[in-house]
XYZ file of N, CA, C and O in Angstrom:
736
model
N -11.296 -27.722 -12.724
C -10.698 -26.518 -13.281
C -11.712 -25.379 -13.358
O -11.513 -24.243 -12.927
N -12.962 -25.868 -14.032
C -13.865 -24.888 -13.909
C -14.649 -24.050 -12.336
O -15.358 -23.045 -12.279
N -14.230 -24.819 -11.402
C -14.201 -24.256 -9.945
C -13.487 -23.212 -9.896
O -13.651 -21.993 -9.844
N -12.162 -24.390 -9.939
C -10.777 -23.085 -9.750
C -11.394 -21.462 -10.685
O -11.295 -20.427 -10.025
N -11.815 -21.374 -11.724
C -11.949 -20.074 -12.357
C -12.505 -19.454 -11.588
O -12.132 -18.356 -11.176
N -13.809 -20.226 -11.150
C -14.683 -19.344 -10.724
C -14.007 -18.662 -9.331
O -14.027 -17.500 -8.927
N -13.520 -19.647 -8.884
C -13.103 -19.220 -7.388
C -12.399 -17.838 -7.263
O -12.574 -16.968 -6.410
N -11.225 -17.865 -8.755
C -10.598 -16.841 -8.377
C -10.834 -15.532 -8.896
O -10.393 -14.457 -8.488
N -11.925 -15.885 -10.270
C -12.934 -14.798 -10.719
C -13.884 -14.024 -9.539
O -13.958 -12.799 -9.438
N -14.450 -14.801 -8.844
C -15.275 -14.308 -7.360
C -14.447 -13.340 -6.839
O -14.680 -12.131 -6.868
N -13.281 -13.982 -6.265
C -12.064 -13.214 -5.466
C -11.889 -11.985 -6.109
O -12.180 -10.936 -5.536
N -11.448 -12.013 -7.228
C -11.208 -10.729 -8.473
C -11.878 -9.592 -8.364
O -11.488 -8.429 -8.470
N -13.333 -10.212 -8.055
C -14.447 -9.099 -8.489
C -14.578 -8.801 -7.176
O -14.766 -7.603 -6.966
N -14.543 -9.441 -6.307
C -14.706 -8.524 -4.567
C -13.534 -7.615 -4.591
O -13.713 -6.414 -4.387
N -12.274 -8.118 -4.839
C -11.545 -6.773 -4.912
C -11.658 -5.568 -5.459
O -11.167 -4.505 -5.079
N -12.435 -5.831 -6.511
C -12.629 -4.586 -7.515
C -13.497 -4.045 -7.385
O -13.655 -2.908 -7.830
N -14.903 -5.110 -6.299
C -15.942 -4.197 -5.871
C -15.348 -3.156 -4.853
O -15.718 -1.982 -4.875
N -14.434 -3.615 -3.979
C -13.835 -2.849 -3.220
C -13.560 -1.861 -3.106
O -14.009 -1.106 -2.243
N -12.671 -1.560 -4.022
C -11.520 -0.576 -4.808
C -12.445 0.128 -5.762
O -11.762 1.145 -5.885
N -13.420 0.331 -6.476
C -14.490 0.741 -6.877
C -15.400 1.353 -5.657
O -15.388 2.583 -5.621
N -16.038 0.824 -4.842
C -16.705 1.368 -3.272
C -16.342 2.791 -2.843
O -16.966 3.843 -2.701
N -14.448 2.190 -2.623
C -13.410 3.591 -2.295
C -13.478 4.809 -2.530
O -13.185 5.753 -1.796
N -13.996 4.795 -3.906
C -13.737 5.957 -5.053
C -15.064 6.842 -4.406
O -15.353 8.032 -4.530
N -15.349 6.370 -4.090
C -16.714 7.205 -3.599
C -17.771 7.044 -1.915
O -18.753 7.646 -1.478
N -16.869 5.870 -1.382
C -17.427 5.934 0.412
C -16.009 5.524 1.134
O -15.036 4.887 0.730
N -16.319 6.166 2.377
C -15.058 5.936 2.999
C -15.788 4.720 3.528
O -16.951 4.335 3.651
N -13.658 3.982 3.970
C -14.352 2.444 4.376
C -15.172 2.267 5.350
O -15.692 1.152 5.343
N -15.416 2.808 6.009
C -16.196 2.710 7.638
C -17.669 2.443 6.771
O -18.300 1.437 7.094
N -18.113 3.139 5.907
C -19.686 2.909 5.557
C -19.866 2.356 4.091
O -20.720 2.789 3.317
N -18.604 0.948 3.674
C -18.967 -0.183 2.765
C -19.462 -1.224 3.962
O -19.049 -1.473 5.095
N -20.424 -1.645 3.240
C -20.674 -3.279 4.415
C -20.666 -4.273 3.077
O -20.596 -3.894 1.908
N -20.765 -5.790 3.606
C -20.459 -6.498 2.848
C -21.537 -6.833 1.891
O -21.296 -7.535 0.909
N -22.580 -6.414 2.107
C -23.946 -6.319 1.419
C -23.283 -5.293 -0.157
O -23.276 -5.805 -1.277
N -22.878 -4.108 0.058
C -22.128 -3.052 -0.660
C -21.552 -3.776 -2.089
O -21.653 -3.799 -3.315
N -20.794 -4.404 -0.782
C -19.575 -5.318 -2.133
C -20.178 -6.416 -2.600
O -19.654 -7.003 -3.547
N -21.097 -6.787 -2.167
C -21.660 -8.494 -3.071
C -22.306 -7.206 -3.865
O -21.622 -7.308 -4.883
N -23.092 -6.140 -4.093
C -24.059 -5.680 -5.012
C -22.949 -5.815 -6.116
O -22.986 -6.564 -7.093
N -21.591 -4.619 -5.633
C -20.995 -4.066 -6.551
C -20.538 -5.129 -7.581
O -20.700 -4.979 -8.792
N -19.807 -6.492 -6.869
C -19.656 -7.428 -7.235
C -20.045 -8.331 -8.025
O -19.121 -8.828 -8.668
N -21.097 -8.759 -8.240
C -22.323 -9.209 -8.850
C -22.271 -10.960 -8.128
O -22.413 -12.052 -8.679
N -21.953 -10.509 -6.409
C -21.553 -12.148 -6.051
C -22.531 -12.160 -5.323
O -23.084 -11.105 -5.013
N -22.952 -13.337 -4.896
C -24.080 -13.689 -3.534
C -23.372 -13.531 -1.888
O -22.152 -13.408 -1.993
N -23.683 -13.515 -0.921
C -22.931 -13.302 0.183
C -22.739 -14.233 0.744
O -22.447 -14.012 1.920
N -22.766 -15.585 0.375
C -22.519 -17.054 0.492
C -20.974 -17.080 -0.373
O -19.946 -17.609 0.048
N -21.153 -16.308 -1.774
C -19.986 -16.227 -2.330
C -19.013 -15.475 -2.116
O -18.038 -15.571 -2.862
N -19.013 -14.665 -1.200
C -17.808 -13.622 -0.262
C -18.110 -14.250 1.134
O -17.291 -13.734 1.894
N -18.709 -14.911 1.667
C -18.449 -15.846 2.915
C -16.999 -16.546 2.279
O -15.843 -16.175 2.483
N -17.425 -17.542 1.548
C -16.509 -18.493 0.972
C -14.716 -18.168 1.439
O -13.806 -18.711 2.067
N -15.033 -16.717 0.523
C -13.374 -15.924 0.506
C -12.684 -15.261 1.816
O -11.502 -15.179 2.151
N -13.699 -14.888 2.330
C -13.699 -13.724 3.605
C -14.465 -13.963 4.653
O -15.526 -14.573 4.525
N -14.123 -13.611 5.571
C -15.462 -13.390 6.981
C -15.561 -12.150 6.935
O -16.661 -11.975 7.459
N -15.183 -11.195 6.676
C -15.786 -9.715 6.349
C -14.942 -8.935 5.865
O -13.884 -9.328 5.374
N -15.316 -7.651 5.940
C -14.391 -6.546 4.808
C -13.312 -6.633 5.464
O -12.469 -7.179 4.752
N -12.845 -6.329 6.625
C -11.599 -6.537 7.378
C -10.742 -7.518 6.865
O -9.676 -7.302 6.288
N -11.211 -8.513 7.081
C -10.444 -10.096 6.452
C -10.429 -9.773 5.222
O -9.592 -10.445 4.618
N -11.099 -8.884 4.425
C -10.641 -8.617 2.735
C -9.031 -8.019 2.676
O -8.005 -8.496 2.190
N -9.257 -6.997 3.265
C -8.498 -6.234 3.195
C -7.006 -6.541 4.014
O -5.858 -6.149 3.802
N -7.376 -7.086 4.644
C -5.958 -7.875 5.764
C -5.518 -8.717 4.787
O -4.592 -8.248 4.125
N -5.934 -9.957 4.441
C -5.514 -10.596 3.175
C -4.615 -10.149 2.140
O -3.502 -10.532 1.778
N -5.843 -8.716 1.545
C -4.659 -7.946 0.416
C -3.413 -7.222 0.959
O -2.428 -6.969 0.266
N -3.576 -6.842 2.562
C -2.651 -5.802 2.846
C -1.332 -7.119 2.592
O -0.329 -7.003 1.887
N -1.838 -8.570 3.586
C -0.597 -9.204 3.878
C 0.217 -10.179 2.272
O 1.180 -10.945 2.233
N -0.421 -9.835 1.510
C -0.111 -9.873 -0.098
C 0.721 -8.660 -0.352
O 1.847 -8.809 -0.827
N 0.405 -7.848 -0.163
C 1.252 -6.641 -0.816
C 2.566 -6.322 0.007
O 3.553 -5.789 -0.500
N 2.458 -6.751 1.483
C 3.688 -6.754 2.255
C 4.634 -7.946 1.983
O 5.849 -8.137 2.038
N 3.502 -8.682 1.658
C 4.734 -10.226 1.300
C 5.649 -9.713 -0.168
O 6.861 -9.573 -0.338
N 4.639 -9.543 -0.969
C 5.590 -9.084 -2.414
C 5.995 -7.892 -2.173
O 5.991 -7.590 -3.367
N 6.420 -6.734 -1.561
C 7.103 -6.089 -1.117
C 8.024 -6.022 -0.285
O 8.506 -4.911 -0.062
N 8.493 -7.091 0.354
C 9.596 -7.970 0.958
C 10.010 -8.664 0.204
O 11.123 -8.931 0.656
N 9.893 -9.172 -0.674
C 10.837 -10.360 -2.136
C 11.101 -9.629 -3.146
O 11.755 -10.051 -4.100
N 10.482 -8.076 -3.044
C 11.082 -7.459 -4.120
C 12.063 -7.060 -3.559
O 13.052 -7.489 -4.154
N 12.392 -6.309 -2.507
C 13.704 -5.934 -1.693
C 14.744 -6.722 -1.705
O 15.875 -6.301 -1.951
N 14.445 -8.091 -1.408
C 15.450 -9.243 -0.950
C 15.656 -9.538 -2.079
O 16.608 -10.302 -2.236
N 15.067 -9.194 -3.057
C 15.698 -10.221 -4.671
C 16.518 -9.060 -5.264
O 17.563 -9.356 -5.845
N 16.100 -7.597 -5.163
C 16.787 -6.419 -5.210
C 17.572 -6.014 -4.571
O 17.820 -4.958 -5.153
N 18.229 -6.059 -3.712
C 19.078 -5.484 -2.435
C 19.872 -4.585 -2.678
O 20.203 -3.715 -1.872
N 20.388 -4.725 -4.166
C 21.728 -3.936 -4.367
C 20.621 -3.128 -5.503
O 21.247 -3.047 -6.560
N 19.515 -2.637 -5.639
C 18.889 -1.638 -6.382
C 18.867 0.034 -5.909
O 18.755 0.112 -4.686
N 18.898 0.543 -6.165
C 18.638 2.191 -5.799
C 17.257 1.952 -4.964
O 16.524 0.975 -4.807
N 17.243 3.481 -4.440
C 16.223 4.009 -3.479
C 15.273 3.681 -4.761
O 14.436 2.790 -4.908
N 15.873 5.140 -5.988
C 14.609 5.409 -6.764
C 13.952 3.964 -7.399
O 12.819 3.510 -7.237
N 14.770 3.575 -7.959
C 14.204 2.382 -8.225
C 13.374 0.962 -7.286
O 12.751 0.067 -7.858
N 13.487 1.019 -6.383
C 12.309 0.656 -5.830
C 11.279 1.326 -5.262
O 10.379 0.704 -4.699
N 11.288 3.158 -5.369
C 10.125 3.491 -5.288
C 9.488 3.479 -6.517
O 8.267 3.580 -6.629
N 10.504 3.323 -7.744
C 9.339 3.093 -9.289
C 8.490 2.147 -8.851
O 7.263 2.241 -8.866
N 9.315 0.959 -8.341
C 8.428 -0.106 -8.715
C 7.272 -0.412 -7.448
O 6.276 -1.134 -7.495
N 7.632 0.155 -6.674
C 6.303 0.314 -5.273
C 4.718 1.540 -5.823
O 3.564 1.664 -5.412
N 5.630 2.271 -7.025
C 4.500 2.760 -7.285
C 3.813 2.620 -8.515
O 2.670 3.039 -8.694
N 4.614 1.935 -9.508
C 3.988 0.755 -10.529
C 2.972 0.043 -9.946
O 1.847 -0.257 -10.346
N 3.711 -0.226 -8.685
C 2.540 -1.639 -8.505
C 1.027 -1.364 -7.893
O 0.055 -2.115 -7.818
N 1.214 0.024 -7.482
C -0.113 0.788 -7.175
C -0.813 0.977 -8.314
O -2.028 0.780 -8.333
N -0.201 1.340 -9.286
C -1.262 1.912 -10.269
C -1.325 0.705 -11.150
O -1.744 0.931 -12.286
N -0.986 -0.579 -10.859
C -1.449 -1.857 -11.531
C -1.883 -2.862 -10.679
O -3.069 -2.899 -10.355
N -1.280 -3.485 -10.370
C -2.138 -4.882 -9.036
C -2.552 -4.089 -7.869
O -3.530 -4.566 -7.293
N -2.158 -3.197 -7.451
C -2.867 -2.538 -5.887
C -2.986 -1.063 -5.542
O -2.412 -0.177 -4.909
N -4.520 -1.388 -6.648
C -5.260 -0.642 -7.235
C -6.369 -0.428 -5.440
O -6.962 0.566 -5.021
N -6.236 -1.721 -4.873
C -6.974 -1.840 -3.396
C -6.182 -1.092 -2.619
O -6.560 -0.044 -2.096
N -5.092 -1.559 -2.502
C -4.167 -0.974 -1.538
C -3.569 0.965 -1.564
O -2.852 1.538 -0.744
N -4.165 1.468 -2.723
C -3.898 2.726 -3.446
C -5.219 3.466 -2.703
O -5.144 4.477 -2.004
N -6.412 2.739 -3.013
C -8.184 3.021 -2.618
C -7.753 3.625 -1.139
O -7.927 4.786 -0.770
N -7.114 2.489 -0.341
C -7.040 2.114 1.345
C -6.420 3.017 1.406
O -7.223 3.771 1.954
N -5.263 3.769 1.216
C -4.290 4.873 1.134
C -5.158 6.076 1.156
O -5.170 6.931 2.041
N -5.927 6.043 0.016
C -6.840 7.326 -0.260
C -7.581 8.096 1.304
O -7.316 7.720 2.446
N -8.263 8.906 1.036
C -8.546 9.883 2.167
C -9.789 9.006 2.457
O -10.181 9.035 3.623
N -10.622 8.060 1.389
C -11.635 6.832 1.883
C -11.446 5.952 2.610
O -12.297 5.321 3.239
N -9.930 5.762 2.605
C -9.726 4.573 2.703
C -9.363 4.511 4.985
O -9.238 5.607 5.531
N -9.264 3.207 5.880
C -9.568 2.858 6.961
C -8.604 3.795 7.853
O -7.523 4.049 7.322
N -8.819 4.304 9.033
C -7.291 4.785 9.523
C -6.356 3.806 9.675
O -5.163 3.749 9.375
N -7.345 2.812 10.353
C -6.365 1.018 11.135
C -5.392 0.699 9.807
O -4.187 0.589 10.033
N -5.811 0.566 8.606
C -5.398 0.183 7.394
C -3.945 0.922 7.133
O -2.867 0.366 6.924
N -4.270 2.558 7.217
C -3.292 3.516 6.508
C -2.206 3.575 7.844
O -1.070 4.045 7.794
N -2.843 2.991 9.003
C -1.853 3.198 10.642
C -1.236 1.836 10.133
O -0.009 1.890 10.209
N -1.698 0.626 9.635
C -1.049 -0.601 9.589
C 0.645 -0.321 8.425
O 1.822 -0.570 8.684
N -0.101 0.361 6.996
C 1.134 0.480 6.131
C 2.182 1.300 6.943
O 3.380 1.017 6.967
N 1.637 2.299 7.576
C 2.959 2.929 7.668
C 3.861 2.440 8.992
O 4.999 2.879 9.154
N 3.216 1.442 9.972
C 3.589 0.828 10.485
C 4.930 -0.707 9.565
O 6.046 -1.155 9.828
N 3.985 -0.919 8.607
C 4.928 -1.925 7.662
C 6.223 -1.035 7.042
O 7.365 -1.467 6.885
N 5.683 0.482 6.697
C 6.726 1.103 5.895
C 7.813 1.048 7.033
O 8.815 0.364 6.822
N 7.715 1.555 7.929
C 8.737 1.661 8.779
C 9.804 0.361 9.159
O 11.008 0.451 9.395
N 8.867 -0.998 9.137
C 9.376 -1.966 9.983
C 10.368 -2.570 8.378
O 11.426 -3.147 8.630
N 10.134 -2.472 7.456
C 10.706 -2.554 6.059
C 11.864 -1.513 5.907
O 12.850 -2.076 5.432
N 12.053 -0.332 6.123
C 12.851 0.787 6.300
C 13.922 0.213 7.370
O 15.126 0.382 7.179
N 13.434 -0.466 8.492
C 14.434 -0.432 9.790
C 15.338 -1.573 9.181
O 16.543 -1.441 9.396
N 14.979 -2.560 8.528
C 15.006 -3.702 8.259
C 15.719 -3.917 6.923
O 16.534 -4.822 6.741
N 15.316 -2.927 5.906
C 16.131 -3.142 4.502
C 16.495 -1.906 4.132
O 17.242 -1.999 3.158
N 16.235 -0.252 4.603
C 16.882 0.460 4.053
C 17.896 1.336 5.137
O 18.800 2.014 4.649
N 17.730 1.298 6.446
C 18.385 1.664 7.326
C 19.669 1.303 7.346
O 20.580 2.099 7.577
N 19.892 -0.418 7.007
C 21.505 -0.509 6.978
C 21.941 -0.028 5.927
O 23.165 0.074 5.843
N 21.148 0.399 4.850
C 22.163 0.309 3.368
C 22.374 2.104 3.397
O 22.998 2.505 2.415
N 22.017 2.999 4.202
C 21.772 4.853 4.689
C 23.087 4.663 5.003
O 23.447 3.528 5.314
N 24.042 5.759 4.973
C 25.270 6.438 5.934
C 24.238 7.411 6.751
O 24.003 8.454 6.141
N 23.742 7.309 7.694
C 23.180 8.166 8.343
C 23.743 7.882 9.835
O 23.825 6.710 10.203
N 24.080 8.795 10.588
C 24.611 8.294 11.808
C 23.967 8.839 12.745
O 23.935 10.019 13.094
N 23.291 7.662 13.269
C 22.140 7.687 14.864
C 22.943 6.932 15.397
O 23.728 6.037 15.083
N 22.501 7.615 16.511
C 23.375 7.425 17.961
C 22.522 6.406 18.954
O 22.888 5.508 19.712
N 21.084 7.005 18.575
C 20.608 6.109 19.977
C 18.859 5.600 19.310
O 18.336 5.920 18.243
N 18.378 4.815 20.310
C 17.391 3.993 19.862
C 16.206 5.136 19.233
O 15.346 5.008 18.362
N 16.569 6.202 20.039
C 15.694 7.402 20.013
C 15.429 7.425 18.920
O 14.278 7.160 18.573
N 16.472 7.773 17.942
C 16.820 8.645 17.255
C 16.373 7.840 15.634
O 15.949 8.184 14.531
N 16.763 6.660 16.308
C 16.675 5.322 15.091
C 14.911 5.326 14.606
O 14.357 5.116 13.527
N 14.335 5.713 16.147
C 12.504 5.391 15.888
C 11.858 6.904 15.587
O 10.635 6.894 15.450
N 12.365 7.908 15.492
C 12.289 9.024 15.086
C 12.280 9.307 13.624
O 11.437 9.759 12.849
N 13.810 8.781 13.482
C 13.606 8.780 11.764
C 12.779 7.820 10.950
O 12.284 8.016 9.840
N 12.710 6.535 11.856
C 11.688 5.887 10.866
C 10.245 6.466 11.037
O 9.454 5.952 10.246
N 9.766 7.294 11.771
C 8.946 7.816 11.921
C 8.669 8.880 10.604
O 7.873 8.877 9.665
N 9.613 9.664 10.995
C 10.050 10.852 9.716
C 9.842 10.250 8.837
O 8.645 9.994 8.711
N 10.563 9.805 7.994
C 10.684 8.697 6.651
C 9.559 8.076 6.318
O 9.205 8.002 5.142
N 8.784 7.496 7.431
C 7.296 6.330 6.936
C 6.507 7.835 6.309
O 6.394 8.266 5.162
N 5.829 8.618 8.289
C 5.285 9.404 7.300
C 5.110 10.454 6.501
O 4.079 10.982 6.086
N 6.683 10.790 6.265
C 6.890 11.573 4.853
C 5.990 10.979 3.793
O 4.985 11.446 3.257
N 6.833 9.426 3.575
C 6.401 9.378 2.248
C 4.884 8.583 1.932
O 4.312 8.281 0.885
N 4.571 8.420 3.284
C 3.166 8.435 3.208
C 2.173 9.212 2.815
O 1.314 8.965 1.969
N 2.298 10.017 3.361
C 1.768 11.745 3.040
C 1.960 11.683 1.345
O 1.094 11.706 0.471
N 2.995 11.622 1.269
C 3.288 12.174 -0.450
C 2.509 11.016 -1.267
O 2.131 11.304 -2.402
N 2.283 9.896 -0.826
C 1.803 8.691 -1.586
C 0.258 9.318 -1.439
O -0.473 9.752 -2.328
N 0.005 9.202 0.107
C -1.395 9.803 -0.109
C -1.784 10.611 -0.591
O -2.957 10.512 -0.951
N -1.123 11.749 -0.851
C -1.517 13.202 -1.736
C -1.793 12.452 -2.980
O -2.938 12.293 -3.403
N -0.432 11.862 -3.729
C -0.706 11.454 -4.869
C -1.588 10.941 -5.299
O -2.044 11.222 -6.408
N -2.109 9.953 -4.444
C -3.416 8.995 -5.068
C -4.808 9.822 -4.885
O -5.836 9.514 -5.488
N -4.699 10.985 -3.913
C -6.339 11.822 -3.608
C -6.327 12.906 -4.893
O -7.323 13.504 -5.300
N -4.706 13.038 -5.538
C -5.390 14.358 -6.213
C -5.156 13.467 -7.651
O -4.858 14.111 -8.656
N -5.283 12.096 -7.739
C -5.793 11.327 -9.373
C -4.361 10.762 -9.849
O -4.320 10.361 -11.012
N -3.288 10.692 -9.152
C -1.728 10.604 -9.616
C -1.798 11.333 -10.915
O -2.438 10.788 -11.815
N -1.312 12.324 -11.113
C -1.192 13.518 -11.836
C -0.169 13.244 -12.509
O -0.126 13.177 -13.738
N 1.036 13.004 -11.489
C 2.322 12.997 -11.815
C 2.650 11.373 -12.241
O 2.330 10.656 -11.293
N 3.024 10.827 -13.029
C 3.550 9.706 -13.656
C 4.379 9.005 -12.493
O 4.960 9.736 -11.691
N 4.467 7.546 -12.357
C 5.737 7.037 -10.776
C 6.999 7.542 -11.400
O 7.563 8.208 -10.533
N 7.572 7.536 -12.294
C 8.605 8.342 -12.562
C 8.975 9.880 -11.906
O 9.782 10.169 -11.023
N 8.054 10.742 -12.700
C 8.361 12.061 -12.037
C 8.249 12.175 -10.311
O 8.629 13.097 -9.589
N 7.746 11.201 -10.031
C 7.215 11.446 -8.452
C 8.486 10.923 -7.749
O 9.035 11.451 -6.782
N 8.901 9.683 -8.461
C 10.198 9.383 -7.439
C 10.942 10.084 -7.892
O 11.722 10.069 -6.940
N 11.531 10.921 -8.790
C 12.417 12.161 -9.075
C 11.902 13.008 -8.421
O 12.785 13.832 -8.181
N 10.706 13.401 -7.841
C 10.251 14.312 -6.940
C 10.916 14.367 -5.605
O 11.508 15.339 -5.135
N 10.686 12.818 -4.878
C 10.858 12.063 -4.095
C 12.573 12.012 -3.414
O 13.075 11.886 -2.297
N 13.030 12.180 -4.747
C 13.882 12.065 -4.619
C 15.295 12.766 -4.472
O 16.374 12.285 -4.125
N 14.992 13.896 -4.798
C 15.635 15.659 -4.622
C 14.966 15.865 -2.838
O 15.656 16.267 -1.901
N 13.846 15.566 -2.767
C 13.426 15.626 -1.487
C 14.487 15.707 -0.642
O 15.185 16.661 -0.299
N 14.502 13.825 -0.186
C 15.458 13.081 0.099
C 16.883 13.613 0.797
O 17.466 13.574 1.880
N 17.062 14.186 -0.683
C 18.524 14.522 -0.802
C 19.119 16.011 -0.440
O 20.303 16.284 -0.637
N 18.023 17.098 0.201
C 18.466 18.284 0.053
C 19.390 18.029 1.688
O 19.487 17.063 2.444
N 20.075 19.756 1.708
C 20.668 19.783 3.132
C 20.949 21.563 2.619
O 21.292 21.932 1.496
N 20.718 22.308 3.652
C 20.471 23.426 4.444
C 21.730 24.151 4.222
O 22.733 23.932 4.901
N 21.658 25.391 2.855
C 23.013 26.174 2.744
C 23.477 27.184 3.840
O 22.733 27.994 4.393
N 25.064 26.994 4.122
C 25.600 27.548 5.091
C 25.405 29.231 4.381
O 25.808 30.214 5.003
């Protein structure tokens, strides 16, 4: 048992060396030397977890895509807004990494991977539940285009200028967005 702690105490603190790093180097110039300092781990003890920052961060990304797919599927019949509350709850509490990676510090590959996930999640769980009527494949990879990085952009603003705005006001932000259309 006393392994197990440590194991996942180690894990804990590389993330947070991480996500701490962010706040102040973009990812290209953390090395793993960086994060054992920040960490207070040996680099035998982030071997253990990781083969390098990449594999850190792939790990957390494919964590945050997994529980962001079971929140959908256990939600299905929830509002837009309400699962952007809770996509952006979960930034400003468990993925606090994944918020860093978002940031203007954070990897391009990383911020090209989410909005690659946002989209393939959009085609997949919010596209059928839209009255929106596309005609052709075009049109289908266009808007998920539109849509990812809209609200990418707006996520990223949010997290570079300190989330200012509460996840509430933002998905009410978000969400008038959304919804306008062009007076005759």
């Amino acid at each position: 048992m006393k392994e197990d702690l440590r194991y996942y105490r180690t894990r804990k603190n590389i993330l947070a060396a991480m996500t701490v790093l962010l706040q102040t180097k973009k990812f290209e110039q953390i090395t793993v030397t960086n994060i054992c300092e920040e960490a207070q781990v040996s680099r035998s003890g982030f071997y253990l977890h990781y083969v390098d920052k990449y594999d850190l961060v792939e790990a957390n990304l494919k964590e945050f895509r997994d529980q962001a797919n079971q929140f959908i599927q256990m939600n299905a019949e929830n509002s837009k807004t309400k699962l952007f509350l809770n996509m952006l709850s979960y930034l400003q509490s468990e993925g606090k990494l994944i918020a860093a990676l978002i940031s203007e510090n954070g990897s391009v590959e990383v911020q090209n991977y989410i909005k690659r996930m946002m989209q393939e999640n959009a085609r997949i769980n919010i596209f059928p539940r839209l009255d929106l009527k596309l005609e052709s494949a075009a049109e289908i990879h266009y808007a998920l285009l539109f849509l990812s990085n809209a609200l990418f952009g707006v996520l990223q603003d949010w997290i570079n200028r300190g989330q200012k705005e509460s996840p509430e006001e933002l998905v009410r932000i978000i969400d008038r967005l959304l919804a306008f259309e062009f007076k005759s």
